[in-house]
Amino acid sequence: MAKTKLHEIAALGQSLWIDNISRSMITNGRLKLLIEQGLRGQTSNPTIFKQAISTSSDYDAKIEQLAQAGKSTFEIYDELTIKDVQDAADLFRGVYESTNGLDGYVSLEINPQLGNELESQLKEGMRLWQKLNRPNVMIKVPATKNGLGVVEGLIAQGINVNVTLIFSAEQYSQVVWAYLKGLNHFIASGGDVKKVHSVASIFVSRIDSNIDKKLDGKSPLKGQAAVANCEIIYHKFQNFFGGNDFKALKNQGANVQRVLWASTGTKDPQYSDIKYITELIAANTVNTVPDKTLEAVLEHGVAKLAMPGDVAAAQQIIEQLRLSGIDVGIVCNELLDEGLAAFEKSFEELTACIEEKSKRLLTK
């Protein structure tokens, strides 16, 4: 197949993943085609699974079979999502092998209802890892205070982790330290750190959506905050993984925890539909995009490095916002709370949908 924009962007050091999963895209050949076009990984979350299961009949036969076998609603959810992630991971196995473990990952989120219970989350992350039984999967853990302990604990067991719902630079720094501590624990127990991979998922567009509403309609700061925040985080990434804190681990074969830009679909129609792609292309990064954005990149994407840019200018944007009465740090904390609540709500709606389908299919 001819080279696409995804291949061109990958040559610059950024991997494009898709932020979606469904049974149909696995079985109808669409995911396989996207991989041939240069797609290098896949992420999921409770909202995505809710959409996939509630709006199609693709899962009905399996739901009926499991319900007839007396499985609980959670057990049915578990079987459906595990199967999708396993099958997608198998399709990505060639990418995983050809990139020597850099890409080819599919991510599955820990039950968001365990969000504030460290031991329960850790136990669940280990269970999912064992049940998935694929080297090219990542367990998604939210970057909450307790979540950081889960990240450290899973990495210490040699488990690949996608740390999600990162908004602020402060949050990001804490995530890196959790990753480094986990690697040191793993080495101390005799583990091979060459096999451990992780990404730090920075949520992007929601910052602009929130802050733009607070700004005057003609403000030159509109649409500036999210990318400025990312520039600052990428600068921190370069310092962390190019400095002494990582040097000893690197010498033992440890992998860089790549920054992953998430929530990169453009929500404001006034902005380019690939704004959060073209403005965030950087080496050693991932961008996980929704379907429409991926199609736009394939159609009219531009492969050109955008970072590192001028971090001082990015910091100035954040300062100008502060002087305008908008504290980006406070906004990030609010968005984290909203994100956690949204995923928990989606999980509740998803399990309610599965329960309703189970009852209907058993009585049809």
Coordinates of C-alpha atoms in Angstrom, one line a residue:
M1 CA 0.0 0.0 0.0
A2 CA 1.2 3.5 -0.8
K3 CA 2.6 5.7 2.0
T4 CA 0.0 7.9 3.8
K5 CA 0.2 10.9 6.0
L6 CA 0.3 8.6 9.0
H7 CA 3.5 7.0 7.7
E8 CA 5.0 10.5 7.1
I9 CA 4.1 11.7 10.6
A10 CA 5.5 8.4 12.1
A11 CA 8.8 9.2 10.3
L12 CA 8.9 12.4 12.3
G13 CA 8.6 10.4 15.6
Q14 CA 4.9 10.7 16.3
S15 CA 2.6 7.6 16.2
L16 CA -1.1 8.0 15.3
W17 CA -3.5 5.8 17.3
I18 CA -7.3 5.7 17.1
D19 CA -9.5 6.6 20.0
N20 CA -12.2 4.1 19.3
I21 CA -13.0 0.4 19.3
S22 CA -16.0 -1.7 18.3
R23 CA -16.7 -5.3 17.3
S24 CA -17.7 -4.2 13.8
M25 CA -14.4 -2.4 13.0
I26 CA -12.5 -5.5 14.1
T27 CA -14.7 -8.0 12.1
N28 CA -15.4 -6.0 8.9
G29 CA -11.8 -5.4 8.0
R30 CA -11.8 -1.6 8.7
L31 CA -9.2 -1.8 11.5
K32 CA -6.9 -4.0 9.4
L33 CA -7.1 -1.5 6.6
L34 CA -6.3 1.4 8.9
I35 CA -3.3 -0.5 10.2
E36 CA -2.1 -0.9 6.6
Q37 CA -2.6 2.9 6.2
G38 CA -0.2 3.5 9.0
L39 CA -2.3 3.4 12.2
R40 CA -0.1 2.3 15.1
G41 CA -2.3 1.7 18.1
Q42 CA -5.8 2.0 19.7
T43 CA -7.3 3.4 22.9
S44 CA -10.7 2.8 24.5
N45 CA -12.6 4.1 27.4
P46 CA -16.0 3.4 29.1
T47 CA -17.7 6.0 26.9
I48 CA -16.4 4.4 23.7
F49 CA -17.6 0.9 24.8
K50 CA -21.0 2.4 25.8
Q51 CA -21.4 3.7 22.3
A52 CA -20.3 0.5 20.7
I53 CA -22.5 -1.8 22.7
S54 CA -25.6 0.4 23.1
T55 CA -25.9 1.4 19.4
S56 CA -25.5 -1.9 17.7
S57 CA -26.6 -5.5 17.8
D58 CA -23.1 -6.8 17.2
Y59 CA -22.8 -7.9 20.8
D60 CA -26.3 -9.3 21.3
A61 CA -25.5 -13.0 20.6
K62 CA -22.6 -13.0 23.0
I63 CA -24.7 -11.2 25.6
E64 CA -27.5 -13.7 25.3
Q65 CA -25.1 -16.6 25.5
L66 CA -23.4 -15.3 28.6
A67 CA -26.7 -14.3 30.3
Q68 CA -28.0 -17.8 29.7
A69 CA -24.9 -19.2 31.3
G70 CA -25.8 -17.2 34.4
K71 CA -23.1 -14.5 34.1
S72 CA -23.5 -11.3 36.0
T73 CA -23.7 -7.9 34.3
F74 CA -20.1 -7.1 35.2
E75 CA -18.9 -10.5 34.0
I76 CA -20.7 -10.0 30.7
Y77 CA -19.1 -6.5 30.3
D78 CA -15.7 -8.0 31.2
E79 CA -16.0 -10.7 28.6
L80 CA -17.1 -8.3 25.8
T81 CA -14.4 -5.8 26.4
I82 CA -11.6 -8.3 26.9
K83 CA -12.5 -10.0 23.7
D84 CA -12.5 -6.7 21.7
V85 CA -9.2 -5.7 23.1
Q86 CA -7.6 -9.1 22.6
D87 CA -8.8 -9.3 18.9
A88 CA -7.6 -5.8 18.2
A89 CA -4.3 -6.5 19.9
D90 CA -3.9 -9.5 17.6
L91 CA -4.4 -7.3 14.6
F92 CA -1.8 -4.9 15.9
R93 CA 0.7 -7.6 16.7
G94 CA 2.6 -7.1 13.5
V95 CA 3.1 -3.4 14.3
Y96 CA 4.2 -4.3 17.8
E97 CA 6.9 -6.7 16.5
S98 CA 8.0 -4.5 13.6
T99 CA 8.5 -1.5 15.9
N100 CA 10.2 -3.6 18.6
G101 CA 7.5 -2.9 21.1
L102 CA 7.3 0.9 20.5
D103 CA 3.7 0.7 19.1
G104 CA 0.9 -1.7 18.3
Y105 CA -0.8 -1.3 21.7
V106 CA -4.5 -1.5 22.6
S107 CA -5.6 0.1 25.9
L108 CA -8.3 -1.0 28.3
E109 CA -9.5 1.1 31.3
I110 CA -9.7 -0.2 34.8
N111 CA -13.3 -0.1 36.1
P112 CA -13.8 3.6 36.9
Q113 CA -16.0 2.8 39.9
L114 CA -12.7 1.8 41.6
G115 CA -11.2 5.3 41.0
N116 CA -10.5 6.1 44.6
E117 CA -9.5 2.7 45.9
L118 CA -5.8 2.0 45.4
E119 CA -5.6 -1.6 46.4
S120 CA -8.8 -2.5 44.4
Q121 CA -7.5 -0.7 41.3
L122 CA -4.1 -2.4 41.6
K123 CA -5.7 -5.8 41.9
E124 CA -8.0 -5.1 39.0
G125 CA -5.2 -3.9 36.8
M126 CA -3.2 -7.1 37.5
R127 CA -6.3 -9.2 36.8
L128 CA -7.0 -7.5 33.5
W129 CA -3.4 -7.9 32.4
Q130 CA -3.4 -11.6 33.1
K131 CA -6.8 -12.1 31.5
L132 CA -5.9 -10.1 28.4
N133 CA -2.7 -12.2 28.1
R134 CA -1.2 -10.1 25.3
P135 CA 2.2 -8.3 25.4
N136 CA 0.8 -5.4 23.3
V137 CA -1.9 -4.2 25.6
M138 CA -1.9 -1.3 28.1
I139 CA -3.9 -1.0 31.3
K140 CA -5.4 2.5 31.6
V141 CA -5.1 4.2 35.0
P142 CA -6.4 7.7 35.8
A143 CA -3.8 10.1 37.1
T144 CA -5.5 10.7 40.5
K145 CA -3.6 10.7 43.8
N146 CA -4.4 7.1 44.3
G147 CA -4.0 6.3 40.7
L148 CA -0.3 7.3 40.9
G149 CA 0.2 4.6 43.4
V150 CA -1.5 2.1 41.0
V151 CA 0.8 3.2 38.1
E152 CA 3.8 2.7 40.3
G153 CA 2.6 -0.7 41.4
L154 CA 1.7 -2.0 37.9
I155 CA 4.9 -0.8 36.4
A156 CA 6.7 -2.5 39.3
Q157 CA 5.1 -5.8 38.1
G158 CA 6.2 -5.2 34.5
I159 CA 2.8 -4.3 33.3
N160 CA 2.3 -1.7 30.5
V161 CA 0.4 1.3 31.6
N162 CA -1.5 4.1 29.8
V163 CA -1.8 6.9 32.4
T164 CA -4.9 8.8 31.5
L165 CA -6.8 12.0 32.3
I166 CA -3.7 14.1 32.7
F167 CA -4.4 17.8 32.3
S168 CA -1.9 19.9 34.1
A169 CA 1.9 20.1 34.0
E170 CA 2.0 19.4 37.7
Q171 CA 0.0 16.2 37.3
Y172 CA 2.3 15.2 34.4
S173 CA 5.4 15.6 36.6
Q174 CA 3.8 13.3 39.3
V175 CA 3.0 10.7 36.6
V176 CA 6.6 10.6 35.5
W177 CA 7.9 10.1 39.0
A178 CA 5.4 7.2 39.5
Y179 CA 6.7 5.6 36.3
L180 CA 10.4 6.0 37.3
K181 CA 9.7 4.6 40.8
G182 CA 7.9 1.7 39.3
L183 CA 10.8 0.9 37.0
N184 CA 13.3 1.0 39.9
H185 CA 11.1 -1.4 41.8
F186 CA 10.9 -3.7 38.8
I187 CA 14.6 -3.7 38.3
A188 CA 15.2 -4.4 42.1
S189 CA 13.0 -7.5 41.7
G190 CA 15.0 -8.8 38.8
G191 CA 12.6 -7.6 36.0
D192 CA 13.6 -6.8 32.5
V193 CA 12.7 -3.1 32.0
K194 CA 13.2 -3.4 28.2
K195 CA 9.8 -5.0 28.0
V196 CA 7.9 -2.4 29.9
H197 CA 6.2 0.4 28.0
S198 CA 4.0 3.3 29.1
V199 CA 2.4 6.5 27.8
A200 CA 1.2 9.6 29.6
S201 CA -2.1 10.7 28.1
I202 CA -2.5 14.5 28.2
F203 CA -6.1 15.7 27.5
V204 CA -6.0 18.6 25.1
S205 CA -9.2 20.1 23.5
R206 CA -11.2 20.2 26.7
I207 CA -8.9 22.9 28.0
D208 CA -9.6 25.2 25.1
S209 CA -13.3 24.4 25.2
N210 CA -13.4 25.4 28.9
I211 CA -11.2 28.5 28.7
D212 CA -12.6 29.9 25.4
K213 CA -16.0 30.2 27.1
K214 CA -14.4 32.4 29.8
L215 CA -12.7 34.7 27.3
D216 CA -14.1 37.7 25.4
G217 CA -15.1 36.7 21.9
K218 CA -12.4 38.7 20.3
S219 CA -9.6 37.7 22.7
P220 CA -6.3 36.7 20.9
L221 CA -5.9 34.1 23.7
K222 CA -8.8 32.0 22.3
G223 CA -7.6 28.6 21.1
Q224 CA -4.2 29.2 22.6
A225 CA -4.3 27.6 26.1
A226 CA -4.4 23.9 25.3
V227 CA -1.4 23.9 22.9
A228 CA 0.5 26.2 25.2
N229 CA -0.1 23.7 28.1
C230 CA 1.1 20.9 25.9
E231 CA 4.2 22.8 24.9
I232 CA 5.1 23.2 28.6
I233 CA 4.5 19.5 29.3
Y234 CA 6.6 18.5 26.3
H235 CA 9.4 20.7 27.6
K236 CA 9.1 18.9 30.9
F237 CA 9.1 15.5 29.1
Q238 CA 12.4 16.4 27.3
N239 CA 14.0 17.5 30.6
F240 CA 12.9 14.4 32.5
F241 CA 13.9 11.8 29.9
G242 CA 17.0 13.7 28.7
G243 CA 18.3 14.3 32.2
N244 CA 20.1 12.5 34.9
D245 CA 17.0 11.1 36.6
F246 CA 16.4 8.8 33.7
K247 CA 20.0 8.2 32.6
A248 CA 20.7 5.2 34.9
L249 CA 17.4 3.6 33.9
K250 CA 18.1 4.2 30.2
N251 CA 21.5 2.5 30.6
Q252 CA 19.6 -0.6 31.8
G253 CA 17.3 -0.6 28.8
A254 CA 14.3 1.3 30.2
N255 CA 12.0 2.9 27.7
V256 CA 10.9 6.5 27.6
Q257 CA 7.3 7.0 28.8
R258 CA 6.0 8.8 25.7
V259 CA 3.6 11.7 25.9
L260 CA 0.3 10.8 24.3
W261 CA -2.0 13.7 23.2
A262 CA -5.6 12.7 23.9
S263 CA -9.0 14.4 23.3
T264 CA -7.6 15.8 20.1
G265 CA -10.8 16.0 18.0
T266 CA -11.6 19.7 17.3
K267 CA -14.7 20.8 19.1
D268 CA -14.9 24.4 17.9
P269 CA -15.9 24.5 14.2
Q270 CA -14.0 27.8 13.9
Y271 CA -10.7 25.9 14.3
S272 CA -9.0 23.6 11.8
D273 CA -10.3 20.0 12.0
I274 CA -6.7 18.9 12.5
K275 CA -5.6 21.7 14.8
Y276 CA -4.6 19.4 17.6
I277 CA -2.6 17.2 15.2
T278 CA -0.6 19.7 13.2
E279 CA 0.2 21.9 16.3
L280 CA 1.3 18.9 18.4
I281 CA 3.6 16.9 16.1
A282 CA 6.7 16.1 18.1
A283 CA 9.3 13.3 18.4
N284 CA 8.7 10.5 20.9
T285 CA 4.9 11.2 21.1
V286 CA 1.6 9.6 20.3
N287 CA -1.6 11.2 19.2
T288 CA -4.8 9.2 19.7
V289 CA -7.6 10.6 17.5
P290 CA -11.3 10.0 16.9
D291 CA -12.5 8.5 13.6
K292 CA -13.4 11.8 11.9
T293 CA -10.0 13.4 12.8
L294 CA -8.1 10.4 11.6
E295 CA -10.0 10.6 8.2
A296 CA -9.1 14.3 8.1
V297 CA -5.4 13.6 8.7
L298 CA -5.4 11.0 6.0
E299 CA -7.1 13.4 3.6
H300 CA -5.3 16.7 4.2
G301 CA -2.8 16.2 7.1
V302 CA 0.5 17.9 7.1
A303 CA 3.6 16.1 8.3
K304 CA 5.8 18.8 9.9
L305 CA 7.3 19.0 13.3
A306 CA 5.6 21.6 15.5
M307 CA 7.4 20.9 18.8
P308 CA 9.6 21.8 20.5
G309 CA 8.5 25.4 20.0
D310 CA 9.0 28.4 22.1
V311 CA 8.3 27.3 25.7
A312 CA 8.7 30.9 27.0
A313 CA 6.0 32.0 24.6
A314 CA 3.8 29.2 25.9
Q315 CA 4.4 30.2 29.5
Q316 CA 3.6 33.8 28.6
I317 CA 0.2 32.6 27.3
I318 CA -0.6 30.9 30.6
E319 CA 0.5 34.0 32.5
Q320 CA -1.7 36.3 30.3
L321 CA -4.6 34.0 31.0
R322 CA -3.9 34.3 34.8
L323 CA -3.8 38.1 34.5
S324 CA -7.2 37.8 32.8
G325 CA -8.5 36.0 35.8
I326 CA -8.2 32.4 34.4
D327 CA -5.9 30.0 36.3
V328 CA -5.1 27.1 34.0
G329 CA -4.2 25.0 37.0
I330 CA -7.6 25.4 38.5
V331 CA -9.2 24.7 35.2
C332 CA -7.2 21.5 34.8
N333 CA -8.3 20.3 38.3
E334 CA -11.9 20.9 37.4
L335 CA -11.5 19.0 34.1
L336 CA -10.0 16.0 35.9
D337 CA -13.0 15.9 38.2
E338 CA -15.4 16.2 35.3
G339 CA -13.5 13.5 33.3
L340 CA -13.6 11.0 36.2
A341 CA -17.3 11.7 36.7
A342 CA -18.0 11.3 33.0
F343 CA -16.3 7.9 32.7
E344 CA -18.0 6.7 35.8
K345 CA -21.4 7.8 34.4
S346 CA -20.6 6.1 31.1
F347 CA -19.7 2.9 32.9
E348 CA -23.0 3.0 34.8
E349 CA -24.9 3.6 31.6
L350 CA -23.0 0.8 29.8
T351 CA -23.7 -1.8 32.5
A352 CA -27.3 -0.7 32.6
C353 CA -27.5 -1.2 28.8
I354 CA -26.0 -4.7 29.1
E355 CA -28.4 -5.6 31.9
E356 CA -31.4 -4.4 29.9
K357 CA -30.2 -6.3 26.8
S358 CA -29.6 -9.4 28.9
K359 CA -33.1 -9.4 30.2
R360 CA -34.7 -8.7 26.8
L361 CA -32.7 -11.3 25.0
L362 CA -33.5 -14.0 27.6
T363 CA -37.2 -13.3 27.3
K364 CA -37.5 -12.8 23.6

